[in-house]
Coordinates of C-alpha atoms in Angstrom, one line a residue:
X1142 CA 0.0 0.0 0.0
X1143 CA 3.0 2.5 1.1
X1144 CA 4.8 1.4 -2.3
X1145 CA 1.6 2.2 -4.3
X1146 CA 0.6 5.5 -2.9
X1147 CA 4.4 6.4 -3.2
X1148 CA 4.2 6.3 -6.8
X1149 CA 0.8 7.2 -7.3
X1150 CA 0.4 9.8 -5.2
X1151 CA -3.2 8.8 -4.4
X1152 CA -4.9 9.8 -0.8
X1153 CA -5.9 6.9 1.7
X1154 CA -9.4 4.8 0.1
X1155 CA -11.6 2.7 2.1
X1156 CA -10.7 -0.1 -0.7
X1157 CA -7.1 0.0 0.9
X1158 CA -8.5 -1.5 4.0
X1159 CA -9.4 -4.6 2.1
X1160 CA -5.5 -5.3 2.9
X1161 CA -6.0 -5.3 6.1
X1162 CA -8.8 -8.1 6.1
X1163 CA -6.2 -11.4 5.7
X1164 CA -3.6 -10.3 8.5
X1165 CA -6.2 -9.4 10.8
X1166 CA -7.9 -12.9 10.2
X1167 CA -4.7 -14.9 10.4
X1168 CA -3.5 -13.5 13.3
X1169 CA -6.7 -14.4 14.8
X1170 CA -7.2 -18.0 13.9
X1171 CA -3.7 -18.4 14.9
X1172 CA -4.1 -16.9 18.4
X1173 CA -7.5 -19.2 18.7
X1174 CA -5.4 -22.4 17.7
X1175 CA -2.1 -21.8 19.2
X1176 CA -3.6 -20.5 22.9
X1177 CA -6.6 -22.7 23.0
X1178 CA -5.7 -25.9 21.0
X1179 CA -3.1 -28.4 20.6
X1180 CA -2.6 -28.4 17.0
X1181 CA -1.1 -31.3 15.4
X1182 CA 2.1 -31.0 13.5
X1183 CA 0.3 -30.9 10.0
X1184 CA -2.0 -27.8 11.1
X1185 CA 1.1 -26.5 11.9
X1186 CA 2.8 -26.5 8.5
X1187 CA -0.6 -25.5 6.6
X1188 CA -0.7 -22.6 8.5
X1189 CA 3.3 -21.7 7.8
X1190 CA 2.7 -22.4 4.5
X1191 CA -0.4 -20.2 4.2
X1192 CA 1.7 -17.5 5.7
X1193 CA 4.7 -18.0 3.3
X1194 CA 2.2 -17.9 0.4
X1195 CA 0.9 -14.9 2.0
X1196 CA 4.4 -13.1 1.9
X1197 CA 5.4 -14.5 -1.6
X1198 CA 2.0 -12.8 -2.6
X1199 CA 2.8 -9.4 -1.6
X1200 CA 6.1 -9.5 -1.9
X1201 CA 5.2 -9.9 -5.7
X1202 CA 2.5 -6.9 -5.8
X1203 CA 5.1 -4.4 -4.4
X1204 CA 7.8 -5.3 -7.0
X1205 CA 5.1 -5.2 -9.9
X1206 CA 3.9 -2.1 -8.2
X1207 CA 7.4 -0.7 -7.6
X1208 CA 8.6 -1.3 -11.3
X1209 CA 5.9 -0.1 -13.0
X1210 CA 5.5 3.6 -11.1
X1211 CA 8.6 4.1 -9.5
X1212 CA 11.9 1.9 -11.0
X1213 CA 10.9 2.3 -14.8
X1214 CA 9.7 6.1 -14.4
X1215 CA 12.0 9.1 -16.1
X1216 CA 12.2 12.9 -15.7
X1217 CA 13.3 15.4 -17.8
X1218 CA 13.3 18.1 -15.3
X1219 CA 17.2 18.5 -13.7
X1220 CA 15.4 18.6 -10.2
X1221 CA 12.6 15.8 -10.9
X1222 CA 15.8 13.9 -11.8
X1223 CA 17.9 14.8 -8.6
X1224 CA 14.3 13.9 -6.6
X1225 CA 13.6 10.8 -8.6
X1226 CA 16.8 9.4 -7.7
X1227 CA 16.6 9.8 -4.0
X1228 CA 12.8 8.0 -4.4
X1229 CA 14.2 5.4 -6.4
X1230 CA 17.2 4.5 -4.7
X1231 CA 14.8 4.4 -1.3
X1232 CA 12.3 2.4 -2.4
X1233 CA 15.1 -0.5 -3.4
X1234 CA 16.4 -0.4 0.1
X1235 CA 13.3 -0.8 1.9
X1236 CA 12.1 -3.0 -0.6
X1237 CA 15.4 -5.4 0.0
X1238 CA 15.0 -4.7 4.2
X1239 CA 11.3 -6.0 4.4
X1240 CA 12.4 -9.1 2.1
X1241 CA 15.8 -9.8 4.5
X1242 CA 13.0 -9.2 7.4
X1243 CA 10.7 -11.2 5.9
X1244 CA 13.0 -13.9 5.1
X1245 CA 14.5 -13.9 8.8
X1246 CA 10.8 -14.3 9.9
X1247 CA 10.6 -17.3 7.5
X1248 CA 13.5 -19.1 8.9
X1249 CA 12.6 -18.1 12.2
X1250 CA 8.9 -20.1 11.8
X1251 CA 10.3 -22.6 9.8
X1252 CA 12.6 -23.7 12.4
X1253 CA 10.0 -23.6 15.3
X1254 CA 7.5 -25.2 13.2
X1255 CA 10.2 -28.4 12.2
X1256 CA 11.1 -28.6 15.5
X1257 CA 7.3 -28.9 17.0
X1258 CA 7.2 -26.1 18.9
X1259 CA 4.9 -23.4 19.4
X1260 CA 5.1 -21.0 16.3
X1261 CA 6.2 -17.3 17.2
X1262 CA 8.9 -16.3 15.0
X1263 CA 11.3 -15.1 17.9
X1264 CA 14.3 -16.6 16.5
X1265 CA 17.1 -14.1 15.1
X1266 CA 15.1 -11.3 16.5
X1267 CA 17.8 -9.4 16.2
X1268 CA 18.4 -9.4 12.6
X1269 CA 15.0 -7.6 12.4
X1270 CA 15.9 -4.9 14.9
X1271 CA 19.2 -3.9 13.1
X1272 CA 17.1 -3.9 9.7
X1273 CA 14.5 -1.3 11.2
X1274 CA 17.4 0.6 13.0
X1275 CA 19.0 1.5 9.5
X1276 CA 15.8 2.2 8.3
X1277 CA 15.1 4.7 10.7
X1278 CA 18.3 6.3 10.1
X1279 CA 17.9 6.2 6.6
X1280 CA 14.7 8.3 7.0
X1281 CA 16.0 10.3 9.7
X1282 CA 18.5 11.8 7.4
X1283 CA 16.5 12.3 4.4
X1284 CA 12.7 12.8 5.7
X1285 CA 11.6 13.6 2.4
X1286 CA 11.5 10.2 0.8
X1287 CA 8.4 9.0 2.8
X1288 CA 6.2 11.7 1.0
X1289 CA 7.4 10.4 -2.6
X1290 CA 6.3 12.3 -5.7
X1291 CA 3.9 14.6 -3.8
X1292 CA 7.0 16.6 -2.3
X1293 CA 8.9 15.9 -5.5
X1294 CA 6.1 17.3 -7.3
X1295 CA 5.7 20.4 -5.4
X1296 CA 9.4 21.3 -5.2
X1297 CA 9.6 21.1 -9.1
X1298 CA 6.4 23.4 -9.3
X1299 CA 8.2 25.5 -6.9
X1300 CA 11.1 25.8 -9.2
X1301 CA 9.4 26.2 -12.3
X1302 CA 7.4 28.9 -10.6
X1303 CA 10.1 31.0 -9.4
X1304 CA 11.0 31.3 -13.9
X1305 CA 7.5 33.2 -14.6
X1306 CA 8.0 36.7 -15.2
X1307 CA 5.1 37.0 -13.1
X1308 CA 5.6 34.7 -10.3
X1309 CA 4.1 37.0 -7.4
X1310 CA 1.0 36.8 -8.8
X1311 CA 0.7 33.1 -9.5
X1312 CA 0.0 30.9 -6.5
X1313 CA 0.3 27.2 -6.7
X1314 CA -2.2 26.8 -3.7
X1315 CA -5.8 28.4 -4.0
X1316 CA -6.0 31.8 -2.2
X1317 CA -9.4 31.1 -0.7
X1318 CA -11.1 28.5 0.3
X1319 CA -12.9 26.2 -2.6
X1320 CA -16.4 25.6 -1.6
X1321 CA -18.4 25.6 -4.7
X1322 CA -19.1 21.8 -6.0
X1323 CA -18.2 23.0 -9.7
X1324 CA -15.1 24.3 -8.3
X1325 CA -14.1 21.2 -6.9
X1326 CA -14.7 19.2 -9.7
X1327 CA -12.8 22.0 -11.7
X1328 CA -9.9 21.6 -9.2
X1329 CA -8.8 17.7 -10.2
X1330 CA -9.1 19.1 -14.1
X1331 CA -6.7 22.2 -13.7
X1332 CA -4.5 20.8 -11.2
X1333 CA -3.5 18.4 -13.6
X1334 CA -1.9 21.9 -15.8
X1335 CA -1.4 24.4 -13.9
X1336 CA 2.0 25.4 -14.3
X1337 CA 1.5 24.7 -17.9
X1338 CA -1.3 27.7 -17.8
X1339 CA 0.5 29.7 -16.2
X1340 CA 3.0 29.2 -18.4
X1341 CA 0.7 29.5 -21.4
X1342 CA -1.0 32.9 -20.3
X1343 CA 2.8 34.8 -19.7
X1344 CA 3.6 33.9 -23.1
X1345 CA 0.8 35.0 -24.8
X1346 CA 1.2 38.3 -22.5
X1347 CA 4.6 38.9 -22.9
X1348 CA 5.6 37.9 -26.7
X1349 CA 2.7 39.2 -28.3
X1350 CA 0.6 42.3 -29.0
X1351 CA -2.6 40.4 -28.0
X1352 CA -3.6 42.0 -24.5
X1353 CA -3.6 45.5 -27.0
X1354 CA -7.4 45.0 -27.7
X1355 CA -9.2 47.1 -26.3
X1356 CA -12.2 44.6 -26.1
X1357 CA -10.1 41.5 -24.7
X1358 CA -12.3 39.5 -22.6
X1359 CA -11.2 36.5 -20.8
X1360 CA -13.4 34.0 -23.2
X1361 CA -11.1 35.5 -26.4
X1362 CA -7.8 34.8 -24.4
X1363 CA -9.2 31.1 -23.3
X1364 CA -10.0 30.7 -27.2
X1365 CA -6.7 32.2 -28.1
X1366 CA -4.7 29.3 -25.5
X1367 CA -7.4 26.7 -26.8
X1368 CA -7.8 26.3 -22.8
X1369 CA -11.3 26.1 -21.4
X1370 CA -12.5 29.6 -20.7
X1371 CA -14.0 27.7 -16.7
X1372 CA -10.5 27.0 -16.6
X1373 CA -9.1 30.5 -16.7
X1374 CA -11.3 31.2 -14.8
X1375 CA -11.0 29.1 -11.7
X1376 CA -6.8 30.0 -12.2
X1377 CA -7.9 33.8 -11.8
X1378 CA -10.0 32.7 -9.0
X1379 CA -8.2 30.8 -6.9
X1380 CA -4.1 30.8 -8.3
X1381 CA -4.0 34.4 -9.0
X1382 CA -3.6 37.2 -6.5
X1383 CA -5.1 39.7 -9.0
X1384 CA -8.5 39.3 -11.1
X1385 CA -8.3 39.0 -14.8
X1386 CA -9.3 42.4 -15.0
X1387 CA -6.3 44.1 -13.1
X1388 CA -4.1 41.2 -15.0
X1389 CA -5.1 42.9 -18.4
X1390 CA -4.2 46.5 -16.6
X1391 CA -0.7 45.2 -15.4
X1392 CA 0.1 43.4 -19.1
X1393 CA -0.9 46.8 -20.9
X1394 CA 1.1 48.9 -18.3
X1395 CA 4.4 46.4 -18.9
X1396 CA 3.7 47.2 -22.8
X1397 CA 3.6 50.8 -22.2
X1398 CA 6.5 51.0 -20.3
X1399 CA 8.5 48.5 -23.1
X1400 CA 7.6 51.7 -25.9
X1401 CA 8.6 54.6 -23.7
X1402 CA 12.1 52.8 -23.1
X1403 CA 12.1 51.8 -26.8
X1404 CA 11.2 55.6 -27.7
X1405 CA 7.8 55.6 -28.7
X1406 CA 7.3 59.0 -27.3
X1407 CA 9.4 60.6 -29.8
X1408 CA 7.0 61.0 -32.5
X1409 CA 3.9 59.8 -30.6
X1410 CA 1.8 61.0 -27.5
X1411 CA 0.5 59.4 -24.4
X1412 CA -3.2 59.8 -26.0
X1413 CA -1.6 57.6 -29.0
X1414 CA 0.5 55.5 -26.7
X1415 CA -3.0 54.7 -24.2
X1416 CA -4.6 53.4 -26.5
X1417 CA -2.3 51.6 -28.5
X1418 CA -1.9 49.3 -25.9
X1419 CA -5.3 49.1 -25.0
X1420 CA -6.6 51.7 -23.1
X1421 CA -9.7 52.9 -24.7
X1422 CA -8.6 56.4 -23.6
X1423 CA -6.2 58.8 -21.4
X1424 CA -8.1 58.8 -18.3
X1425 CA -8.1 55.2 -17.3
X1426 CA -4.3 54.3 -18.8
X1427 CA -3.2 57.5 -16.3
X1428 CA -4.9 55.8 -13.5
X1429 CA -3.9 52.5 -14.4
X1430 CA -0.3 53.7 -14.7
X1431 CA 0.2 55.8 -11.7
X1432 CA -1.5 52.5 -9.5
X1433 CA 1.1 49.9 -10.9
X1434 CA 4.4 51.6 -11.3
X1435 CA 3.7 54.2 -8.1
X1436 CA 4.3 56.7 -10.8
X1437 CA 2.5 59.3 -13.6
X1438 CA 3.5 58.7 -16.9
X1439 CA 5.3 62.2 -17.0
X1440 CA 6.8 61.7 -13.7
X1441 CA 8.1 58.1 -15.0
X1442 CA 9.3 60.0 -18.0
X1443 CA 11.2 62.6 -16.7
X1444 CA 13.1 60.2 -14.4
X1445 CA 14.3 58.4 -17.1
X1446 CA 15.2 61.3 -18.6
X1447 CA 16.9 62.5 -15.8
X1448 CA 19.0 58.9 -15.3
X1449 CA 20.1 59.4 -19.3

């Protein structure tokens, strides 16, 4: 079950305490026969060998499980790769531990079981103890392999996060509380791309002249991004510290700012330059200016004419 949500990264299910069902019964029918019966030598060996079957089973599931999400998985990402290692490299060690503690118990039955004597597995105790000791070390110094890909996961968001142009804005946990039923249903959907939207939405920002319409609304940038407009919406709602509204603002400021550095003033005004990038007039581009950069556009132009 660890092995599986390791490399999965799925939450606990009720369906996972169907595992539980078999060790809970054999433990039981073994306390009932070993404290209240004398059982003869063949019960004895049909219940070691239902236990070694048992073992062999699972034993079997977590290297088919391991393999197949964890041993055979590749990143491209420099960190995932770094991450991925320490994952991998854990899993074989406990995976080899609980088969050398599994195998000690083995013996350990066998040779109470051969020998007639009540079945308990205390033999070679030891070996046990000294396995779970280096285990404990093993995930004392490096705390992070436990959580698997969910850490890895978030520390490679984290890093890819930190590249946007605009990573202040973007949050890769929702800003309020999601309470809406649509909105959790929406949540499984955009999880699954988030960084890739944020992603998406800078580009189309920064390296193009799209945010210049005057008329952009948020269904013409989702159509634009072939992303679902619910989707942008939801980001703007819950991963975005500003709305789409004051997005647009900041994106047309940016622009603004690129032309006056690039010269655009020289043979144009700020009535041409407002609406060039968007603004539909003066008014509202002054206002808009003077709330992002702290500054009116004359006062932001005469500093930089100052600094030349």
């Amino acid at each position: 079950m660890y092995f599986e949500k390791l490399g999965h990264k799925k939450s606990f299910a009720k369906n996972d305490l169907l595992h539980f069902i078999f060790p809970i019964f054999y433990f039981l029918l073994t306390f009932e026969i070993y404290n209240f019966l004398k059982p003869s030598q063949t019960i004895k060996i049909l219940m070691y060998g239902i236990f070694l079957l048992f073992l062999f089973t699972y034993g079997y599931l977590s290297y088919r499980v391991l393999k197949k999400t964890i041993w055979n998985k590749k990143e491209d990402n420099k960190l995932a790769q770094n991450q991925h290692k320490k994952i991998h490299n854990w899993t074989i060690f406990l995976f080899i531990a609980l088969l050398l503690a599994s195998l000690r118990l083995s013996v350990s039955l066998f040779l109470e079981v051969s020998q007639n004597i009540q079945s308990k597995g205390f033999s070679y105790q030891w070996i046990t103890a000294v396995i779970w000791t280096i285990i404990l070390i093993k995930i004392l110094v490096t705390p992070e392999i436990l959580y698997g890909y969910k850490i890895l996961n978030e520390k490679v968001l984290e890093e890819r996060n930190s590249n946007l142009t605009f990573s202040s804005i973007w949050q890769l946990y929702p800003v309020e509380e999601i309470k809406n039923e649509q909105h959790l249903i929406l949540k499984e959907k955009v999880n699954q791309n988030l960084q890739n939207y944020f992603e998406e939405i800078e580009k189309k920002s920064i390296n193009s002249d799209f945010f210049r319409d005057s008329k952009l609304t948020l269904n013409d940038l989702a159509t634009k991004l072939n992303i679902p407009k619910s989707h942008l919406s939801y980001i703007f709602k819950y991963h975005s510290t500003i709305s789409f509204s004051e997005y647009k603002k900041m994106i047309r400021i940016q622009d603004a700012i690129k032309l006056i550095d690039s010269g655009y003033l020289k043979n144009n005004t700020l009535d041409s330059l407002s609406k060039k990038i968007g603004f539909t007039s003066y008014n509202p581009f002054f206002t808009s200016f003077k709330e992002i950069t702290g500054l009116a556009p004359v006062e932001y132009i005469n500093n930089i004419k100052n600094v030349a």
